[in-house]
Amino acid sequence: MRLPPTRPRSLAGQLFAMQVVLIAAVVAGCAVFAYASGSAQAEETAARQVRVAALAVADSPSVREAIRTPDPSAVLQPYAERVREDTGIAFVTIMDTERVRWTHPDTSRIGDTFLGNTAKALRGQTFTETYTGTLGPSIRVVTPIRDGGKIVGLVSAGITVDRVSSQVREQLGALALAAGGALALGGIGTYVINARLRRHTHGMNAAELSRLHDYHQATLHAVREGLLMLDGRRRIALINDAGRELLGLAPDTEAVGRTVDELALPAPLTGALLASEPRVDELHLTADRVIVVNTRPVVGGEQRGTVVTLRDHTELQALTGELDSERGFTQALRSQAHEAANRLHTVVSLIELGRVEEAVDFATAELELAQVLTDRVVGAVEEPVLAALLLGKAAQANERGVELVLAEDSLIDDGALPPSLAQRDLVTILGNLIDNAVDAASEAPEDAEESGAAVPAPRVPEGPAGRARVTVTALADERELLLRVADTGAGIGPEAADEVFRRGWSTHGAGRGLGLALVRQAAHRNGGTVELDAGPDGGARFTVRLPLGDRTAKSETAGARAKEVTA
């Protein structure tokens, strides 16, 4: 039977095993060091103890007096035994200069020759040695006894090596107990820490965590939606490439660790990112884009942060605007078809009544009115997209009772606009400006007052019937493209000059107020400007200037890019 492959130990398990081995090695090393240090210290202490005892005996006046007596052992043996018992050493041996013992723990050995070295002591030195005598291996000190500057005897005090070893063994037992406790405590602490690590890593091993990190990084860079993660203090913890692009952050800008307030984003977008409640599919504008924002707090007993997703809505919004324009064109064509049918019936009826000349004059007049604007637009604006837009908007404005007029100084030659200037942006700018102008011109003065718009000057009647009018200027030269739209509406007060470009500002109620914001965004995207002032007819006048630069250089650049793509 084939056994299933064993799964590698988790990262927490590997760390636990490694830490236990490390703690055991450290404790064992410390124990060995402590044992060696304790042994050396015990020997040093024993040597110091016997040295003090030997020097004290050698300096005692009673010892010198006893040596002068005929039988020194009678006095020195009890004295030496008292010192030995009081100090806890193994022996105190007092001898003459010929190494004959006067004292010994074993009284039967009194009078025998001392086993050990005495040459240094006879020369007046005190020395320490380890020697095997009658009591076994011992650490001993030998020192001379002086009487009036003459060496009259020797003292040797010592402690057996077995007694020192027994003391070390006692210390080693306590050391082993402490080492075992340290090992147990370290193992328990390591287990607790690794159990928490196992919960955080979900039991994955190092290879799985590495693979998860690689997938995480690849996903962040591959996903086209912007992803932004904020910590509990509203600082950026993570942002992907798409998020940087949508928020307009430069690639070399260090964003991680900065607060949202430091990114210089529009105030409504900053408020949405800092909000503690979730935001769902909110539309916000940056300098160059329309983005959809979704936020969701990360909550785990307390608010730990916020996850933000950003979607680019710029192209979709532009397509929506184009669709609205196409819908308006369709409605205008439907109205014109209906109106043309009425006019055709009128012409047919005049012919049936025998009034042929009147029928011809009526039909010719209608054709001339339609043809004049067409010829004017086609003759002045040779850019197809702008010409089609102006003709469609003229028909749409006519249905609302507004006359759309192309200024006399308008002129855009064919090829005057570089390929780098997107036609979609032109449609966004001019289409929205005309729509707003038609709305303003078609409103009655009293409606404008009720909507909150300022009325700086009365309406100026246009023509014999006082028809509302929108004047469009489209002019391109070597340096810039000028698009200007003026109306005969109520105008916009100076206090609202900056607010009109803010998303949501409108005099037509909720759900409006995006057109002018898109106009400024498209102009900014192409390096241009938008200005608002009072028009000559009393209404508002918007002027957009888009830099064109050197059209020859741009054409050559576009040609070079086309060749690279072809190659």
Short mmCIF file of C-alpha atoms in Angstrom, two decimals, residues 1-9 205 208:
data_model
loop_
_atom_site.label_atom_id
_atom_site.label_comp_id
_atom_site.label_asym_id
_atom_site.label_seq_id
_atom_site.Cartn_x
_atom_site.Cartn_y
_atom_site.Cartn_z
CA MET A 1 0.00 0.00 0.00
CA ARG A 2 1.33 3.42 -1.00
CA LEU A 3 1.46 5.86 1.86
CA PRO A 4 0.23 9.41 1.23
CA PRO A 5 2.98 12.02 1.11
CA THR A 6 3.60 13.67 4.44
CA ARG A 7 2.86 17.35 4.64
CA PRO A 8 5.84 19.48 5.71
CA ARG A 9 5.74 20.75 9.24
CA ASN A 205 4.61 26.13 6.40
CA GLU A 208 3.23 27.87 1.51
#
